[in-house]
PDB file of C-alpha atoms in Angstrom:
ATOM      1  CA  MET A   5    -100.914  35.521  72.309  1.00 54.00           C
ATOM      2  CA  ASP A   6    -102.827  33.370  69.522  1.00 70.00           C
ATOM      3  CA  LYS A   7    -104.962  30.377  71.153  1.00 83.00           C
ATOM      4  CA  GLU A   8    -103.413  26.807  71.395  1.00 91.00           C
ATOM      5  CA  TYR A   9    -106.003  24.043  70.217  1.00 92.00           C
ATOM      6  CA  ILE A  10    -105.897  20.700  71.417  1.00 94.00           C
ATOM      7  CA  ILE A  11    -106.638  17.765  69.742  1.00 94.00           C
ATOM      8  CA  TYR A  12    -107.440  15.143  72.628  1.00 94.00           C
ATOM      9  CA  HIS A  13    -108.190  10.920  73.046  1.00 93.00           C
ATOM     10  CA  ILE A  14    -109.834   9.215  75.449  1.00 91.00           C
ATOM     11  CA  PRO A  15    -109.073   5.471  74.748  1.00 91.00           C
ATOM     12  CA  GLY A  16    -112.323   4.139  73.587  1.00 86.00           C
ATOM     13  CA  LYS A  17    -114.570   6.686  74.159  1.00 83.00           C
ATOM     14  CA  LYS A  18    -113.752  10.124  71.623  1.00 87.00           C
ATOM     15  CA  ILE A  19    -111.140  12.339  70.292  1.00 91.00           C
ATOM     16  CA  GLY A  20    -112.031  16.199  70.519  1.00 89.00           C
ATOM     17  CA  VAL A  21    -110.525  19.610  70.380  1.00 91.00           C
ATOM     18  CA  THR A  22    -110.262  22.019  73.227  1.00 89.00           C
ATOM     19  CA  THR A  23    -108.073  25.156  74.541  1.00 88.00           C
ATOM     20  CA  ASP A  24    -108.658  24.026  78.209  1.00 86.00           C
ATOM     21  CA  LEU A  25    -107.385  20.620  78.749  1.00 87.00           C
ATOM     22  CA  TYR A  26    -107.949  20.386  82.361  1.00 85.00           C
ATOM     23  CA  ASN A  27    -111.182  22.410  82.303  1.00 78.00           C
ATOM     24  CA  ARG A  28    -112.767  20.300  79.028  1.00 78.00           C
ATOM     25  CA  VAL A  29    -111.663  16.675  79.760  1.00 83.00           C
ATOM     26  CA  THR A  30    -111.076  16.688  83.687  1.00 80.00           C
ATOM     27  CA  GLU A  31    -113.355  18.970  85.194  1.00 73.00           C
ATOM     28  CA  GLN A  32    -116.219  18.500  82.668  1.00 68.00           C
ATOM     29  CA  GLN A  33    -115.365  15.242  81.553  1.00 72.00           C
ATOM     30  CA  GLY A  34    -114.291  13.271  84.478  1.00 76.00           C
ATOM     31  CA  TYR A  35    -110.871  11.737  82.788  1.00 82.00           C
ATOM     32  CA  GLU A  36    -107.548  12.408  84.782  1.00 86.00           C
ATOM     33  CA  VAL A  37    -103.952  12.638  83.398  1.00 86.00           C
ATOM     34  CA  GLY A  38    -103.526   9.287  82.370  1.00 89.00           C
ATOM     35  CA  GLU A  39    -106.680   8.385  81.336  1.00 89.00           C
ATOM     36  CA  TYR A  40    -106.420  10.375  78.097  1.00 92.00           C
ATOM     37  CA  GLU A  41    -103.445  11.341  75.738  1.00 94.00           C
ATOM     38  CA  VAL A  42    -102.872  14.714  73.695  1.00 94.00           C
ATOM     39  CA  ILE A  43    -102.775  13.894  69.843  1.00 95.00           C
ATOM     40  CA  GLU A  44    -101.910  17.211  68.218  1.00 94.00           C
ATOM     41  CA  ARG A  45    -101.367  20.915  69.139  1.00 94.00           C
ATOM     42  CA  HIS A  46    -101.996  23.691  66.844  1.00 92.00           C
ATOM     43  CA  LYS A  47    -102.952  27.596  66.196  1.00 91.00           C
ATOM     44  CA  ASP A  48    -105.282  27.174  63.193  1.00 92.00           C
ATOM     45  CA  ILE A  49    -109.042  26.212  63.386  1.00 90.00           C
ATOM     46  CA  ASP A  50    -109.125  25.860  60.019  1.00 91.00           C
ATOM     47  CA  TYR A  51    -106.769  23.209  60.395  1.00 94.00           C
ATOM     48  CA  ILE A  52    -107.706  21.769  63.410  1.00 93.00           C
ATOM     49  CA  SER A  53    -111.048  21.246  62.945  1.00 92.00           C
ATOM     50  CA  GLN A  54    -110.879  19.400  59.660  1.00 93.00           C
ATOM     51  CA  ARG A  55    -108.026  17.291  61.894  1.00 94.00           C
ATOM     52  CA  GLU A  56    -110.115  16.283  64.256  1.00 93.00           C
ATOM     53  CA  LEU A  57    -112.489  15.308  61.480  1.00 92.00           C
ATOM     54  CA  GLN A  58    -110.101  12.972  60.015  1.00 94.00           C
ATOM     55  CA  LEU A  59    -108.445  11.693  63.119  1.00 94.00           C
ATOM     56  CA  GLN A  60    -112.204  10.187  64.654  1.00 92.00           C
ATOM     57  CA  GLU A  61    -113.127   8.684  61.226  1.00 90.00           C
ATOM     58  CA  GLU A  62    -109.176   6.708  61.212  1.00 92.00           C
ATOM     59  CA  TYR A  63    -109.578   5.711  65.060  1.00 91.00           C
ATOM     60  CA  GLY A  64    -113.024   4.517  63.686  1.00 88.00           C
ATOM     61  CA  TYR A  65    -115.379   6.778  66.257  1.00 85.00           C
ATOM     62  CA  ARG A  66    -118.287   8.561  65.412  1.00 80.00           C
ATOM     63  CA  VAL A  67    -117.338  11.400  63.658  1.00 85.00           C
ATOM     64  CA  ASP A  68    -119.030  14.697  64.563  1.00 81.00           C
ATOM     65  CA  LEU A  69    -121.481  16.254  62.331  1.00 75.00           C
ATOM     66  CA  LYS A  70    -120.022  20.099  62.378  1.00 76.00           C
ATOM     67  CA  PRO A  71    -116.438  21.253  62.053  1.00 84.00           C
ATOM     68  CA  TYR A  72    -115.134  22.410  65.536  1.00 84.00           C
ATOM     69  CA  LYS A  73    -115.018  25.728  64.468  1.00 83.00           C
ATOM     70  CA  GLU A  74    -118.715  26.272  63.540  1.00 76.00           C
ATOM     71  CA  LEU A  75    -119.342  24.531  66.892  1.00 70.00           C
ATOM     72  CA  ILE A  76    -117.438  27.596  68.349  1.00 68.00           C
ATOM     73  CA  ASN A  77    -118.956  29.736  66.586  1.00 60.00           C
ATOM     74  CA  ASN A  78    -122.371  28.695  67.206  1.00 53.00           C
ATOM     75  CA  LYS A  79    -121.600  28.369  71.107  1.00 49.00           C
ATOM     76  CA  PHE A  80    -123.396  31.526  71.877  1.00 43.00           C
ATOM     77  CA  LYS A  81    -126.115  30.013  71.066  1.00 46.00           C
ATOM     78  CA  LEU A  82    -125.987  27.884  74.570  1.00 45.00           C
ATOM     79  CA  ASN A  83    -127.217  30.684  76.468  1.00 45.00           C
ATOM     80  CA  ASN A  84    -130.364  31.007  75.721  1.00 64.00           C
ATOM     81  CA  MET A  85    -130.782  27.490  77.549  1.00 80.00           C
ATOM     82  CA  LYS A  86    -128.269  27.229  79.831  1.00 84.00           C
ATOM     83  CA  ILE A  87    -127.968  23.818  79.702  1.00 90.00           C
ATOM     84  CA  ASN A  88    -125.039  21.357  81.675  1.00 89.00           C
ATOM     85  CA  VAL A  89    -123.292  18.824  80.090  1.00 89.00           C
ATOM     86  CA  THR A  90    -121.218  16.005  82.010  1.00 87.00           C
ATOM     87  CA  GLU A  91    -119.508  12.867  81.216  1.00 82.00           C
ATOM     88  CA  GLN A  92    -122.959  11.165  81.512  1.00 84.00           C
ATOM     89  CA  THR A  93    -126.033  13.553  80.926  1.00 90.00           C
ATOM     90  CA  THR A  94    -127.191  16.692  79.086  1.00 93.00           C
ATOM     91  CA  THR A  95    -129.679  18.463  81.923  1.00 94.00           C
ATOM     92  CA  PHE A  96    -132.340  21.633  80.709  1.00 94.00           C
ATOM     93  CA  PRO A  97    -132.992  24.200  83.179  1.00 92.00           C
ATOM     94  CA  CYS A  98    -136.461  23.171  83.059  1.00 92.00           C
ATOM     95  CA  PRO A  99    -139.470  20.773  84.387  1.00 93.00           C
ATOM     96  CA  VAL A 100    -140.376  17.869  81.983  1.00 93.00           C
ATOM     97  CA  ASN A 101    -144.014  19.094  81.481  1.00 92.00           C
ATOM     98  CA  LYS A 102    -142.662  22.637  79.992  1.00 91.00           C
ATOM     99  CA  LEU A 103    -139.456  21.241  78.448  1.00 93.00           C
ATOM    100  CA  LYS A 104    -141.088  20.833  74.987  1.00 90.00           C
ATOM    101  CA  GLY A 105    -141.419  24.898  74.720  1.00 88.00           C
ATOM    102  CA  ARG A 106    -137.948  25.602  75.979  1.00 89.00           C
ATOM    103  CA  LEU A 107    -136.884  22.990  73.086  1.00 91.00           C
ATOM    104  CA  MET A 108    -138.866  24.282  70.562  1.00 87.00           C
ATOM    105  CA  ASP A 109    -137.477  28.070  71.589  1.00 85.00           C
ATOM    106  CA  ASN A 110    -133.869  26.587  70.896  1.00 87.00           C
ATOM    107  CA  LEU A 111    -133.764  24.191  67.665  1.00 83.00           C
ATOM    108  CA  GLU A 112    -130.506  25.230  65.861  1.00 80.00           C
ATOM    109  CA  MET A 113    -128.788  24.956  69.019  1.00 84.00           C
ATOM    110  CA  ARG A 114    -125.335  22.761  69.370  1.00 84.00           C
ATOM    111  CA  TRP A 115    -123.737  21.289  72.243  1.00 87.00           C
ATOM    112  CA  GLN A 116    -120.878  18.735  72.586  1.00 84.00           C
ATOM    113  CA  THR A 117    -120.747  15.418  74.400  1.00 87.00           C
ATOM    114  CA  GLU A 118    -118.016  12.827  74.893  1.00 81.00           C
ATOM    115  CA  HIS A 119    -120.223  11.245  71.886  1.00 80.00           C
ATOM    116  CA  GLY A 120    -119.562  13.885  70.025  1.00 80.00           C
ATOM    117  CA  ASP A 121    -121.610  17.192  68.783  1.00 81.00           C
ATOM    118  CA  VAL A 122    -125.321  17.746  69.173  1.00 87.00           C
ATOM    119  CA  TYR A 123    -126.926  19.677  66.610  1.00 84.00           C
ATOM    120  CA  LEU A 124    -130.916  20.606  67.962  1.00 88.00           C
ATOM    121  CA  ASP A 125    -133.900  19.974  65.394  1.00 87.00           C
ATOM    122  CA  LYS A 126    -137.022  19.430  65.951  1.00 87.00           C
ATOM    123  CA  ASP A 127    -136.888  15.267  65.390  1.00 87.00           C
ATOM    124  CA  LEU A 128    -134.458  15.942  68.751  1.00 91.00           C
ATOM    125  CA  ALA A 129    -136.276  17.783  70.465  1.00 92.00           C
ATOM    126  CA  MET A 130    -139.145  14.982  70.645  1.00 90.00           C
ATOM    127  CA  TRP A 131    -136.723  12.605  71.450  1.00 91.00           C
ATOM    128  CA  ILE A 132    -135.565  14.615  74.363  1.00 94.00           C
ATOM    129  CA  GLU A 133    -138.838  15.716  75.546  1.00 92.00           C
ATOM    130  CA  LYS A 134    -139.918  11.888  75.094  1.00 88.00           C
ATOM    131  CA  ASN A 135    -136.945  10.224  77.016  1.00 88.00           C
ATOM    132  CA  ALA A 136    -136.125  12.965  80.019  1.00 91.00           C
ATOM    133  CA  LYS A 137    -136.670  12.444  83.213  1.00 90.00           C
ATOM    134  CA  THR A 138    -137.219  14.504  86.311  1.00 92.00           C
ATOM    135  CA  SER A 139    -133.546  15.305  88.421  1.00 90.00           C
ATOM    136  CA  MET A 140    -133.384  13.712  91.737  1.00 85.00           C
ATOM    137  CA  PHE A 141    -131.973  16.783  93.014  1.00 83.00           C
ATOM    138  CA  ASN A 142    -134.215  19.565  91.720  1.00 88.00           C
ATOM    139  CA  SER A 143    -138.132  18.974  90.408  1.00 89.00           C
ATOM    140  CA  GLY A 144    -137.541  22.118  88.346  1.00 91.00           C
ATOM    141  CA  ARG A 145    -134.526  20.264  85.774  1.00 93.00           C
ATOM    142  CA  CYS A 146    -134.392  17.388  83.906  1.00 94.00           C
ATOM    143  CA  TYR A 147    -131.970  15.589  81.621  1.00 93.00           C
ATOM    144  CA  VAL A 148    -131.465  12.697  79.377  1.00 91.00           C
ATOM    145  CA  TYR A 149    -128.306  10.445  79.174  1.00 89.00           C
ATOM    146  CA  ASN A 150    -125.747  11.302  76.495  1.00 88.00           C
ATOM    147  CA  LYS A 151    -124.823   8.059  75.229  1.00 83.00           C
ATOM    148  CA  ALA A 152    -128.918   7.701  74.313  1.00 84.00           C
ATOM    149  CA  MET A 153    -129.351  10.317  72.629  1.00 88.00           C
ATOM    150  CA  ALA A 154    -126.086   9.231  70.536  1.00 85.00           C
ATOM    151  CA  ARG A 155    -127.658   6.061  69.655  1.00 80.00           C
ATOM    152  CA  TYR A 156    -130.543   7.955  68.679  1.00 82.00           C
ATOM    153  CA  LEU A 157    -128.234   9.773  66.307  1.00 82.00           C
ATOM    154  CA  ASP A 158    -126.386   7.485  65.272  1.00 75.00           C
ATOM    155  CA  ASN A 159    -129.485   5.010  64.340  1.00 69.00           C
ATOM    156  CA  LYS A 160    -132.216   8.139  63.194  1.00 64.00           C
ATOM    157  CA  LYS A 161    -130.749   7.212  59.625  1.00 50.00           C
ATOM    158  CA  LEU A 162    -129.522   3.479  58.211  1.00 47.00           C
ATOM    159  CA  PRO A 163    -128.411   2.637  55.365  1.00 46.00           C
ATOM    160  CA  PHE A 164    -130.581   1.727  52.004  1.00 41.00           C
ATOM    161  CA  PRO A 165    -129.508  -0.857  50.068  1.00 42.00           C
ATOM    162  CA  GLU A 166    -130.707  -0.316  46.567  1.00 43.00           C
ATOM    163  CA  ASP A 167    -128.737   2.895  46.457  1.00 40.00           C
ATOM    164  CA  GLY A 168    -127.085   3.676  49.558  1.00 40.00           C
ATOM    165  CA  GLU A 169    -129.520   6.577  50.349  1.00 42.00           C
ATOM    166  CA  CYS A 170    -130.955   6.774  53.978  1.00 42.00           C
ATOM    167  CA  TYR A 171    -134.623   6.708  55.384  1.00 41.00           C
ATOM    168  CA  ASP A 172    -136.088   7.055  58.759  1.00 45.00           C
ATOM    169  CA  CYS A 173    -136.172   4.526  60.646  1.00 46.00           C
ATOM    170  CA  GLY A 174    -138.602   5.378  63.278  1.00 45.00           C
ATOM    171  CA  ASP A 175    -138.164   4.662  67.012  1.00 45.00           C
ATOM    172  CA  ASP A 176    -140.250   1.831  66.450  1.00 48.00           C
ATOM    173  CA  VAL A 177    -137.709  -0.096  64.841  1.00 50.00           C
ATOM    174  CA  VAL A 178    -134.793   1.448  66.083  1.00 53.00           C
ATOM    175  CA  PHE A 179    -135.182   1.863  69.810  1.00 65.00           C
ATOM    176  CA  TYR A 180    -136.069  -1.679  70.604  1.00 78.00           C
ATOM    177  CA  PHE A 181    -132.107  -1.741  71.392  1.00 82.00           C
ATOM    178  CA  ASP A 182    -132.443   0.420  73.714  1.00 79.00           C
ATOM    179  CA  LYS A 183    -135.589  -1.074  75.331  1.00 82.00           C
ATOM    180  CA  ILE A 184    -133.716  -4.391  75.675  1.00 88.00           C
ATOM    181  CA  ARG A 185    -130.577  -3.208  77.334  1.00 86.00           C
ATOM    182  CA  ASP A 186    -133.031  -0.954  79.945  1.00 83.00           C
ATOM    183  CA  TRP A 187    -134.322  -3.947  80.576  1.00 87.00           C
ATOM    184  CA  ALA A 188    -131.036  -5.968  80.529  1.00 89.00           C
ATOM    185  CA  GLU A 189    -129.649  -3.200  83.129  1.00 86.00           C
ATOM    186  CA  ALA A 190    -132.783  -3.536  85.272  1.00 85.00           C
ATOM    187  CA  LYS A 191    -132.267  -7.263  85.368  1.00 88.00           C
ATOM    188  CA  GLY A 192    -128.467  -6.938  86.343  1.00 90.00           C
ATOM    189  CA  ILE A 193    -127.842  -9.179  83.318  1.00 91.00           C
ATOM    190  CA  TYR A 194    -124.937  -5.809  82.595  1.00 88.00           C
ATOM    191  CA  ASP A 195    -123.482  -6.530  85.581  1.00 87.00           C
ATOM    192  CA  LYS A 196    -123.601 -10.172  86.717  1.00 88.00           C
ATOM    193  CA  GLY A 197    -123.328 -11.813  83.521  1.00 88.00           C
ATOM    194  CA  ASP A 198    -120.771 -12.222  81.063  1.00 92.00           C
ATOM    195  CA  GLN A 199    -120.100 -13.643  77.729  1.00 93.00           C
ATOM    196  CA  LYS A 200    -119.819 -16.839  77.918  1.00 94.00           C
ATOM    197  CA  THR A 201    -123.269 -17.069  79.380  1.00 93.00           C
ATOM    198  CA  GLN A 202    -124.872 -14.819  76.587  1.00 94.00           C
ATOM    199  CA  TYR A 203    -123.198 -17.165  73.833  1.00 95.00           C
ATOM    200  CA  VAL A 204    -124.532 -20.612  75.907  1.00 94.00           C
ATOM    201  CA  LYS A 205    -127.920 -18.890  75.384  1.00 93.00           C
ATOM    202  CA  LEU A 206    -127.446 -18.011  71.971  1.00 94.00           C
ATOM    203  CA  MET A 207    -126.886 -21.635  71.198  1.00 96.00           C
ATOM    204  CA  GLU A 208    -130.045 -22.734  73.128  1.00 94.00           C
ATOM    205  CA  GLU A 209    -131.866 -20.292  71.058  1.00 93.00           C
ATOM    206  CA  ALA A 210    -130.590 -21.114  67.773  1.00 94.00           C
ATOM    207  CA  GLY A 211    -131.916 -24.739  68.784  1.00 94.00           C
ATOM    208  CA  GLU A 212    -135.479 -23.667  69.219  1.00 93.00           C
ATOM    209  CA  VAL A 213    -135.649 -21.729  66.177  1.00 93.00           C
ATOM    210  CA  GLY A 214    -133.932 -24.924  64.569  1.00 94.00           C
ATOM    211  CA  ARG A 215    -136.943 -27.239  66.003  1.00 94.00           C
ATOM    212  CA  ALA A 216    -139.712 -24.437  65.392  1.00 93.00           C
ATOM    213  CA  ILE A 217    -138.424 -24.325  61.777  1.00 94.00           C
ATOM    214  CA  LEU A 218    -139.028 -28.546  61.483  1.00 95.00           C
ATOM    215  CA  LYS A 219    -142.384 -28.150  62.591  1.00 94.00           C
ATOM    216  CA  ASN A 220    -142.755 -24.908  60.477  1.00 93.00           C
ATOM    217  CA  ASP A 221    -144.064 -23.221  63.774  1.00 92.00           C
ATOM    218  CA  LEU A 222    -144.555 -20.009  62.718  1.00 93.00           C
ATOM    219  CA  PRO A 223    -145.008 -18.004  66.292  1.00 91.00           C
ATOM    220  CA  GLU A 224    -142.405 -19.847  67.411  1.00 93.00           C
ATOM    221  CA  ILE A 225    -139.594 -18.986  64.663  1.00 94.00           C
ATOM    222  CA  LYS A 226    -140.961 -15.973  65.513  1.00 93.00           C
ATOM    223  CA  ASP A 227    -140.501 -15.936  69.310  1.00 93.00           C
ATOM    224  CA  GLY A 228    -136.993 -17.579  68.932  1.00 92.00           C
ATOM    225  CA  ILE A 229    -135.442 -15.084  66.180  1.00 94.00           C
ATOM    226  CA  GLY A 230    -136.677 -12.632  68.778  1.00 92.00           C
ATOM    227  CA  ASP A 231    -135.091 -14.312  71.865  1.00 93.00           C
ATOM    228  CA  MET A 232    -131.752 -14.384  69.496  1.00 94.00           C
ATOM    229  CA  VAL A 233    -132.143 -10.846  68.873  1.00 94.00           C
ATOM    230  CA  VAL A 234    -131.906 -10.190  72.835  1.00 94.00           C
ATOM    231  CA  VAL A 235    -129.143 -12.327  73.403  1.00 94.00           C
ATOM    232  CA  LEU A 236    -127.454 -10.908  70.659  1.00 94.00           C
ATOM    233  CA  THR A 237    -127.880  -6.871  71.797  1.00 91.00           C
ATOM    234  CA  ASN A 238    -126.539  -8.234  75.267  1.00 92.00           C
ATOM    235  CA  LEU A 239    -123.594 -10.206  74.183  1.00 93.00           C
ATOM    236  CA  ALA A 240    -122.681  -6.708  72.182  1.00 90.00           C
ATOM    237  CA  GLU A 241    -123.124  -4.820  75.118  1.00 88.00           C
ATOM    238  CA  LEU A 242    -120.786  -7.486  77.502  1.00 90.00           C
ATOM    239  CA  SER A 243    -118.294  -7.391  74.642  1.00 88.00           C
ATOM    240  CA  GLY A 244    -117.797  -3.320  74.908  1.00 85.00           C
ATOM    241  CA  LEU A 245    -119.876  -3.156  71.685  1.00 83.00           C
ATOM    242  CA  THR A 246    -123.481  -2.008  70.875  1.00 83.00           C
ATOM    243  CA  ILE A 247    -125.412  -3.979  68.371  1.00 86.00           C
ATOM    244  CA  GLU A 248    -125.998  -1.365  66.370  1.00 81.00           C
ATOM    245  CA  GLU A 249    -122.525  -1.114  64.911  1.00 81.00           C
ATOM    246  CA  CYS A 250    -121.846  -5.131  64.520  1.00 86.00           C
ATOM    247  CA  VAL A 251    -124.991  -4.685  61.867  1.00 85.00           C
ATOM    248  CA  GLU A 252    -123.339  -1.666  60.644  1.00 81.00           C
ATOM    249  CA  SER A 253    -119.934  -3.358  60.151  1.00 83.00           C
ATOM    250  CA  ALA A 254    -121.474  -6.703  59.008  1.00 85.00           C
ATOM    251  CA  TYR A 255    -123.130  -4.763  56.143  1.00 83.00           C
ATOM    252  CA  ASN A 256    -120.831  -2.522  55.430  1.00 81.00           C
ATOM    253  CA  VAL A 257    -118.711  -5.695  54.682  1.00 83.00           C
ATOM    254  CA  ILE A 258    -121.899  -7.430  52.908  1.00 82.00           C
ATOM    255  CA  SER A 259    -122.914  -4.813  50.730  1.00 79.00           C
ATOM    256  CA  LYS A 260    -119.425  -5.553  48.685  1.00 78.00           C
ATOM    257  CA  ARG A 261    -120.005  -9.182  48.359  1.00 76.00           C
ATOM    258  CA  THR A 262    -120.138 -10.712  45.435  1.00 80.00           C
ATOM    259  CA  GLY A 263    -121.444 -14.202  44.936  1.00 78.00           C
ATOM    260  CA  LYS A 264    -124.275 -16.663  43.413  1.00 78.00           C
ATOM    261  CA  MET A 265    -126.920 -18.785  45.208  1.00 77.00           C
ATOM    262  CA  LYS A 266    -125.990 -22.591  45.330  1.00 77.00           C
ATOM    263  CA  ASN A 267    -128.354 -25.408  47.234  1.00 71.00           C
ATOM    264  CA  GLY A 268    -130.196 -22.553  48.609  1.00 71.00           C
ATOM    265  CA  THR A 269    -127.487 -20.862  50.222  1.00 73.00           C
ATOM    266  CA  PHE A 270    -125.267 -17.722  48.662  1.00 69.00           C
ATOM    267  CA  VAL A 271    -121.693 -18.826  48.095  1.00 72.00           C
ATOM    268  CA  LYS A 272    -119.413 -15.784  47.775  1.00 74.00           C
ATOM    269  CA  ASP A 273    -116.958 -15.515  45.370  1.00 75.00           C
TER     270      ASP A 273
END
């Protein structure tokens, strides 16, 4: 019997492909019937591989780096290092102090998380080593959070305004957003805060920037702008978004906008 490939959709999370819905979606990712939907079924792996990428783009999800067919063809590489992938984490079968060597021995390895396809290159290996945490249940194992890893992959390159190409931003630029979120989560802002309080805080910080501008106080302007970025990062998170996707959305709009300067302000056509 020909194998049937199933495209499934977890609303607000991802679109993926599997041949075993229960094992992949319920057992591995923790979603019960009713929390996901089947979009298409097909026996042609070439069709289903391309259709998955099309649907990911149409629904506004992160598009996998490699089509399903290529991922499956390289699945044997997982046997080199038997990682465990759950909805929240990717766990590696070694302590943190031996992780770097294991990762470097398994470059080009691929696996899937609910956030998309992961391809292990040297840059990602360095990120994993830097961000890995020791398992609380087994000191001989360590893990990274899939959501943070997906953010790294999404933020690794940003659009370059002049020619539309990309440049590597580096951790120091991009990962302050992750540091802000870690700080906010530790302080309970995401558990006990809400959009309204963050909006009020944003207006307070904007007022401080305005006062600093009137006094030509550069250090205060710098602090105020930074505080506004912190608040905006938290406001996005509390709205079910990320600051990165908000910035990307805005840039995609302004990059196509035409207009002219008038009285010190850019006025769009």
